[in-house]
mmCIF file of C-alpha atoms and ligand atoms in Angstrom:
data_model
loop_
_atom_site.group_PDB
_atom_site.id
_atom_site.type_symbol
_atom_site.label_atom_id
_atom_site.label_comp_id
_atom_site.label_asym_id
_atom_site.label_seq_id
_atom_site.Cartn_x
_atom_site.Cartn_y
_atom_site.Cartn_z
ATOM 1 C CA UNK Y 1 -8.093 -0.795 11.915
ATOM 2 C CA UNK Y 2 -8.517 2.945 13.030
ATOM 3 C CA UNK Y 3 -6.675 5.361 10.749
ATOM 4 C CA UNK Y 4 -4.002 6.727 13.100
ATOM 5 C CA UNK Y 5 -3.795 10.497 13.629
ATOM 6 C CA UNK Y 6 -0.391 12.319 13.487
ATOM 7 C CA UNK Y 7 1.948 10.561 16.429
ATOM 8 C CA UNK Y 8 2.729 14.182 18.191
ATOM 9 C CA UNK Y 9 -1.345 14.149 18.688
ATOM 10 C CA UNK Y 10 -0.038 11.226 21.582
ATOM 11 C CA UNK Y 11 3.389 12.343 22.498
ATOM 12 C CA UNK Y 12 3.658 13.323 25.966
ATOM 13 C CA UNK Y 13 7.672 13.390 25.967
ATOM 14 C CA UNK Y 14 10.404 12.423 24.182
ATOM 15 C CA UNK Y 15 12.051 10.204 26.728
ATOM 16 C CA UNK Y 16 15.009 8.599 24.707
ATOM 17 C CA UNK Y 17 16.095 10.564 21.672
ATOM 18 C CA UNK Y 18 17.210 9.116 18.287
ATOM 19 C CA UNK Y 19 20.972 10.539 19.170
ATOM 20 C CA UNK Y 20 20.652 8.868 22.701
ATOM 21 C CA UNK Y 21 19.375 5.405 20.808
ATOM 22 C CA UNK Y 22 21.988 5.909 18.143
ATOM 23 C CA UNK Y 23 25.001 6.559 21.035
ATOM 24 C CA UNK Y 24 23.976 3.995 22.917
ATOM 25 C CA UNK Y 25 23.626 0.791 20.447
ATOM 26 C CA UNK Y 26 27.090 1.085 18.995
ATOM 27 C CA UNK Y 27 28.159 0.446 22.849
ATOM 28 C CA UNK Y 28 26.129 -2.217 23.708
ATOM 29 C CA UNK Y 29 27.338 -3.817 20.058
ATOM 30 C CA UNK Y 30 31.085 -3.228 21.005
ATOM 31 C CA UNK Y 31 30.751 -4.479 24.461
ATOM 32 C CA UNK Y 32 28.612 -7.836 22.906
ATOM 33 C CA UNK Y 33 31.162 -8.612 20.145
ATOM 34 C CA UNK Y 34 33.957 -8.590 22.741
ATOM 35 C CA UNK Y 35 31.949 -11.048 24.735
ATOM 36 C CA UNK Y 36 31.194 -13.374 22.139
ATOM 37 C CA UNK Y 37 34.968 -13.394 20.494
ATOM 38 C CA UNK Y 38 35.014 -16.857 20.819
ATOM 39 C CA UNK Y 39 31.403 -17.993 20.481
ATOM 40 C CA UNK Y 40 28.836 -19.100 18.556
ATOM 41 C CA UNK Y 41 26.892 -15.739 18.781
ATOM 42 C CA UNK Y 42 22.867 -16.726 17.607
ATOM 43 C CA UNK Y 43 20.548 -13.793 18.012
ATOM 44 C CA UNK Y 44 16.844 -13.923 18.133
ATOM 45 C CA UNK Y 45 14.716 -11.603 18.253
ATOM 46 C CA UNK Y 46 11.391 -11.265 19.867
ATOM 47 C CA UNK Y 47 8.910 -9.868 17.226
ATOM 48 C CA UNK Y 48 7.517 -7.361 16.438
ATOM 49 C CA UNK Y 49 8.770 -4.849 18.848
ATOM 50 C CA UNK Y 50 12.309 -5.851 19.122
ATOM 51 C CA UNK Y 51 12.958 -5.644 15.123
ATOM 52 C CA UNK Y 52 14.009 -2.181 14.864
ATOM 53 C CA UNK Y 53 16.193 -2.803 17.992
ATOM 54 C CA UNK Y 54 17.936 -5.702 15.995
ATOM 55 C CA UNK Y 55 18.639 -4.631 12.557
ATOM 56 C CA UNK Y 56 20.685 -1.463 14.312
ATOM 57 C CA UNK Y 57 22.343 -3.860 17.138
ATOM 58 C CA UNK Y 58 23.749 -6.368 14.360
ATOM 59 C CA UNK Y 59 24.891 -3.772 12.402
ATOM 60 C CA UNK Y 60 27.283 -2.682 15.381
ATOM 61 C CA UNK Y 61 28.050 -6.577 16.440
ATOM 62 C CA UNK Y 62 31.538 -6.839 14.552
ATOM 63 C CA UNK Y 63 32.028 -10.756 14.775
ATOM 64 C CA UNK Y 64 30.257 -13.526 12.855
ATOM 65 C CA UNK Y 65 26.917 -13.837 13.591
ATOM 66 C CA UNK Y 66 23.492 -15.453 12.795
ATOM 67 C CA UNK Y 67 19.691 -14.476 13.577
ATOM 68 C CA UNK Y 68 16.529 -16.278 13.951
ATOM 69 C CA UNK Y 69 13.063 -14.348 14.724
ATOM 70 C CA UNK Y 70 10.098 -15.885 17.270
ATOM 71 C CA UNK Y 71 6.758 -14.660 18.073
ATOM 72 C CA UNK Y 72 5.028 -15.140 21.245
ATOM 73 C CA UNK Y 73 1.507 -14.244 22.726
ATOM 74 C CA UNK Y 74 0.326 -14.320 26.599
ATOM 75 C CA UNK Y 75 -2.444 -16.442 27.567
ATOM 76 C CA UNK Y 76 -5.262 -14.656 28.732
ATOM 77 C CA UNK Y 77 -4.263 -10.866 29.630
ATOM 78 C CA UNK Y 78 -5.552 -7.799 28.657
ATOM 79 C CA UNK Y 79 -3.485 -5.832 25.887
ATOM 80 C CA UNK Y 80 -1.386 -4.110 28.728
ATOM 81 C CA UNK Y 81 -0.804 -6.773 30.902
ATOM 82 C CA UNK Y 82 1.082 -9.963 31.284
ATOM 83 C CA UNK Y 83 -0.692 -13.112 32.762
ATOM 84 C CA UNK Y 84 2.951 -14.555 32.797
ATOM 85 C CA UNK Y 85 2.629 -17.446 30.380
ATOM 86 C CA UNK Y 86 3.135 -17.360 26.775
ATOM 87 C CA UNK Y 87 2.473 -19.413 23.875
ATOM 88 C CA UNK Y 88 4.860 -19.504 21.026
ATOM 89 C CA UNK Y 89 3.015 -17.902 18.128
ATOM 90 C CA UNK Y 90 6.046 -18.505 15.348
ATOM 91 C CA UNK Y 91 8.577 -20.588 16.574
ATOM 92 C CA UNK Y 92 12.236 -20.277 15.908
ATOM 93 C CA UNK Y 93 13.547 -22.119 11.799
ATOM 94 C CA UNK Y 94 16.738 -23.592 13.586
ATOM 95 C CA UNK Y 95 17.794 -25.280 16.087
ATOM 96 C CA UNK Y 96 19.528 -23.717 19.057
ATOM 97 C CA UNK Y 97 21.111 -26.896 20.618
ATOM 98 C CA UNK Y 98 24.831 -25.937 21.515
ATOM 99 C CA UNK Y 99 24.356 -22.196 20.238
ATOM 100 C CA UNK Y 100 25.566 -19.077 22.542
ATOM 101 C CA UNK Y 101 21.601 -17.507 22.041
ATOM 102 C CA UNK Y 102 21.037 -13.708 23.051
ATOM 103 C CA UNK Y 103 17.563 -12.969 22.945
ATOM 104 C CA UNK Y 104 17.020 -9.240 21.635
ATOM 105 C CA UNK Y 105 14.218 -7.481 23.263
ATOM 106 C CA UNK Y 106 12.380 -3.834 23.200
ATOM 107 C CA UNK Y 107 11.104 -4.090 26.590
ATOM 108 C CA UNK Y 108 11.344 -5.903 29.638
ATOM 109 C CA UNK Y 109 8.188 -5.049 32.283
ATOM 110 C CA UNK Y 110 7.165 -7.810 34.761
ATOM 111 C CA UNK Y 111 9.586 -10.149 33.252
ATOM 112 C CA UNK Y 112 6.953 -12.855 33.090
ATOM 113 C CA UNK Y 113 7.296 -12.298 29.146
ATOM 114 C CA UNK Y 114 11.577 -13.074 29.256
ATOM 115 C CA UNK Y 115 10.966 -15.198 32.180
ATOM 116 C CA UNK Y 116 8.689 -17.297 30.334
ATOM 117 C CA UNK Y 117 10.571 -17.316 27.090
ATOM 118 C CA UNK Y 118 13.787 -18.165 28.593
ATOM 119 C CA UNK Y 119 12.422 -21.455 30.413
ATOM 120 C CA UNK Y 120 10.987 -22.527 26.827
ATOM 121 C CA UNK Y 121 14.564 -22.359 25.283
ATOM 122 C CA UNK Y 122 16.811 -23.336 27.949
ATOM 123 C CA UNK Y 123 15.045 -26.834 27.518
ATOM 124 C CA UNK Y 124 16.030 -26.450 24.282
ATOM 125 C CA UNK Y 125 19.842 -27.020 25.360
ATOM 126 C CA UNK Y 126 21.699 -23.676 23.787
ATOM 127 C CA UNK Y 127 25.099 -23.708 25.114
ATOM 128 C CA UNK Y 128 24.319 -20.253 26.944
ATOM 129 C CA UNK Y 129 21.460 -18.284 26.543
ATOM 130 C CA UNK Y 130 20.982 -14.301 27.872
ATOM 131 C CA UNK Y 131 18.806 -11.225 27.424
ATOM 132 C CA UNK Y 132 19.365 -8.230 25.853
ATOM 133 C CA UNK Y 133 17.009 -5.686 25.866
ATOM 134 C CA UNK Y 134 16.959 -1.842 24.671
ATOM 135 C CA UNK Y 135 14.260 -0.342 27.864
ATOM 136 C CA UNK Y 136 14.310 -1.849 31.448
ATOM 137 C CA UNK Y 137 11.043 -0.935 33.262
ATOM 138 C CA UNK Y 138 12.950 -2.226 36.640
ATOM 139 C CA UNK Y 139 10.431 -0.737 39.225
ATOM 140 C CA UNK Y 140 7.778 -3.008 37.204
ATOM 141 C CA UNK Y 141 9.399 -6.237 38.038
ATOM 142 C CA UNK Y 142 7.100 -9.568 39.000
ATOM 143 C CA UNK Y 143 9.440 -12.614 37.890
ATOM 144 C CA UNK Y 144 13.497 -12.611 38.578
ATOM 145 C CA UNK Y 145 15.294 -12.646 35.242
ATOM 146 C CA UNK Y 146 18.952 -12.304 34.389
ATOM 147 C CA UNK Y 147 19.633 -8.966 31.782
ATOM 148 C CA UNK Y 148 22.881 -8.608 30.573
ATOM 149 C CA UNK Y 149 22.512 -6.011 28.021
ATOM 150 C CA UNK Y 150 20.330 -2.951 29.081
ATOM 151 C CA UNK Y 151 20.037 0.133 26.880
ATOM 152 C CA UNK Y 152 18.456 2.589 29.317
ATOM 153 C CA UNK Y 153 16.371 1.825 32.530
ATOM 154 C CA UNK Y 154 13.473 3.694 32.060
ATOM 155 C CA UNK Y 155 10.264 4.733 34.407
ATOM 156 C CA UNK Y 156 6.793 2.829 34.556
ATOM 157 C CA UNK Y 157 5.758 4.938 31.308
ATOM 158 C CA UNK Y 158 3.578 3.567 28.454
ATOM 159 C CA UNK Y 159 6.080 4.141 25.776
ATOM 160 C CA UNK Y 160 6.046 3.393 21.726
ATOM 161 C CA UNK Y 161 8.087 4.144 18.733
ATOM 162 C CA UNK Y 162 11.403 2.663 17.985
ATOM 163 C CA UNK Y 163 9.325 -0.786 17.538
ATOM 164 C CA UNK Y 164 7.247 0.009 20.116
ATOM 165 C CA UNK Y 165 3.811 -0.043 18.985
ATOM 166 C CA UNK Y 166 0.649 2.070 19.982
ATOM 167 C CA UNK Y 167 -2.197 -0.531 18.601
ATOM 168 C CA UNK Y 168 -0.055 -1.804 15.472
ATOM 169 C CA UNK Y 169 1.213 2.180 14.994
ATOM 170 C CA UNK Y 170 4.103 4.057 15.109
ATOM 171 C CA UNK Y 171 6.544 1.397 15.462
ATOM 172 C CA UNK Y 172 8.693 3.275 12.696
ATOM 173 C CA UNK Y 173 9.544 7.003 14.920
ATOM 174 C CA UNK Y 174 12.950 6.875 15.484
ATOM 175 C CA UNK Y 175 12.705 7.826 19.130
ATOM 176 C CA UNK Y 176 11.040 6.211 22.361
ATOM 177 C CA UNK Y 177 8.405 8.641 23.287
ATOM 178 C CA UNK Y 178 5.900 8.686 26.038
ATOM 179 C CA UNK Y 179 1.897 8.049 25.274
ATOM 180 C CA UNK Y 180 0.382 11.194 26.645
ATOM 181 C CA UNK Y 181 -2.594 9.545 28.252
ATOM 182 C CA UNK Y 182 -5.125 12.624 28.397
ATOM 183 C CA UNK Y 183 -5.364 12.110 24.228
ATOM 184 C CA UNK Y 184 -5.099 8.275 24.113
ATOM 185 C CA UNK Y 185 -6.565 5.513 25.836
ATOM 186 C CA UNK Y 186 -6.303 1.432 24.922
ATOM 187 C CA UNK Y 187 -9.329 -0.291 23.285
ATOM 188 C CA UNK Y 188 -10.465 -2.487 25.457
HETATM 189 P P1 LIG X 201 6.358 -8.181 30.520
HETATM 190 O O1 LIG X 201 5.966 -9.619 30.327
HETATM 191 O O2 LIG X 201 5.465 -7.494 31.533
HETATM 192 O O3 LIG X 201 7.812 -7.992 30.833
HETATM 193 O O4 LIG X 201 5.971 -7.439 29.190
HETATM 194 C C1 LIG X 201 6.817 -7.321 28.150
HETATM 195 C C2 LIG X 201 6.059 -6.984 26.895
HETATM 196 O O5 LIG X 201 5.002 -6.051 27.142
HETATM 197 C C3 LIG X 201 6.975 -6.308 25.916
HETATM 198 O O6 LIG X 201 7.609 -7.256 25.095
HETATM 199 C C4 LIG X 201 6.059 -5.380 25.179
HETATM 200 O O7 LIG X 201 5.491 -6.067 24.085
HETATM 201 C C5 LIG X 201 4.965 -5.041 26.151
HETATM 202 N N1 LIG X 201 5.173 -3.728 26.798
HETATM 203 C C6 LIG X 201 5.449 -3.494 28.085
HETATM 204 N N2 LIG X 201 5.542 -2.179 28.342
HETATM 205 C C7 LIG X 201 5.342 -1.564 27.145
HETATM 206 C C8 LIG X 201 5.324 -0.174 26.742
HETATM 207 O O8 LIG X 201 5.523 0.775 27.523
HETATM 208 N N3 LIG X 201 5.083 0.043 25.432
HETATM 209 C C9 LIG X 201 4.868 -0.954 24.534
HETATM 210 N N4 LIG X 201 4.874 -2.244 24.864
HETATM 211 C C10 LIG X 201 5.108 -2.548 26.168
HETATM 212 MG MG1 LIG X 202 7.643 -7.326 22.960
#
């Protein structure tokens, strides 16, 4: 894999700030723990772009809680686009039957990903099942999907950092910044 240059080489904008992240989360942590008082909260997360997302969320969720981590891949799309099936690439270690599941995700586009994901677990008989996600692309969306938790609602920007990768890179920034696509373009 390419050496990656510096990540402000391929920063257009700064279009959610660490502060804005770090204000936000604690909210969408107070408003989940009040919703799952009385459940059996399970959270899984979508890797890899939805692990930096987690690990702050759960530290803001103030009622028992476990975690479980699945990987998926879409059947034949290019890197930037989403043919609207998936495989499971690493499936979930437990069992979900009976479990109040909120699936923790960096980024919701189409919706064919979610969409796609939630059919494959709601046969799996949780007890309820919803979506969180940190950024909402809405204009972008192909398949209808329920989100209950939305961070920000952001434009039809390429965007990395914050888990958000830019070929395997900077998924560490702090910040969700904008690819500034005069410098960078996708390998085919
Ligand atoms: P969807 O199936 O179109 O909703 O695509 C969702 C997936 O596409 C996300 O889980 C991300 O992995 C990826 N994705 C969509 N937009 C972006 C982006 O701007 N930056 C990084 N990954 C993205
Ligand atoms: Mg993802």
């Amino acid at each position: 894999m390419k050496a990656p240059r510096p990540y402000d080489e391929l920063l257009a904008e700064i279009l959610v700030s660490e502060e804005q992240l770090q204000k936000r989360i604690p909210e969408l942590g107070a408003q989940i723990s009040q919703d799952y008082q009385d459940k059996d909260l399970h959270l899984i997360c979508i890797l890899r772009g939805g692990v930096m997302f987690l690990t702050d969320l759960m530290r803001q969720i103030d009622i028992p809680h476990t975690v479980d981590f699945m990987a998926v891949s879409s059947y034949g799309a290019g890197a930037r686009e989403s043919s609207g099936q998936v495989r499971i690439a690493l499936d979930l270690t437990n069992d979900i039957r009976g479990r109040d599941v909120l699936l923790v995700e960096d980024i919701v586009d189409s919706g064919n990903t979610i969409a796609s994901v939630l059919e494959l677990l709601g046969a799996r008989h949780p007890n309820s099942l919803r979506v969180c996600t940190l950024l909402d692309k809405k204009v972008m969306r192909q398949a209808e999907v329920p989100i209950h938790y939305t961070g920000f609602e952001i434009p039809n920007k390429f965007v990395f950092g914050y888990g958000l990768d830019l070929d395997e890179f900077y998924r560490d920034l702090p910040f969700i910044g904008v690819v500034n696509t005069t410098k960078y373009s996708p390998p085919d």
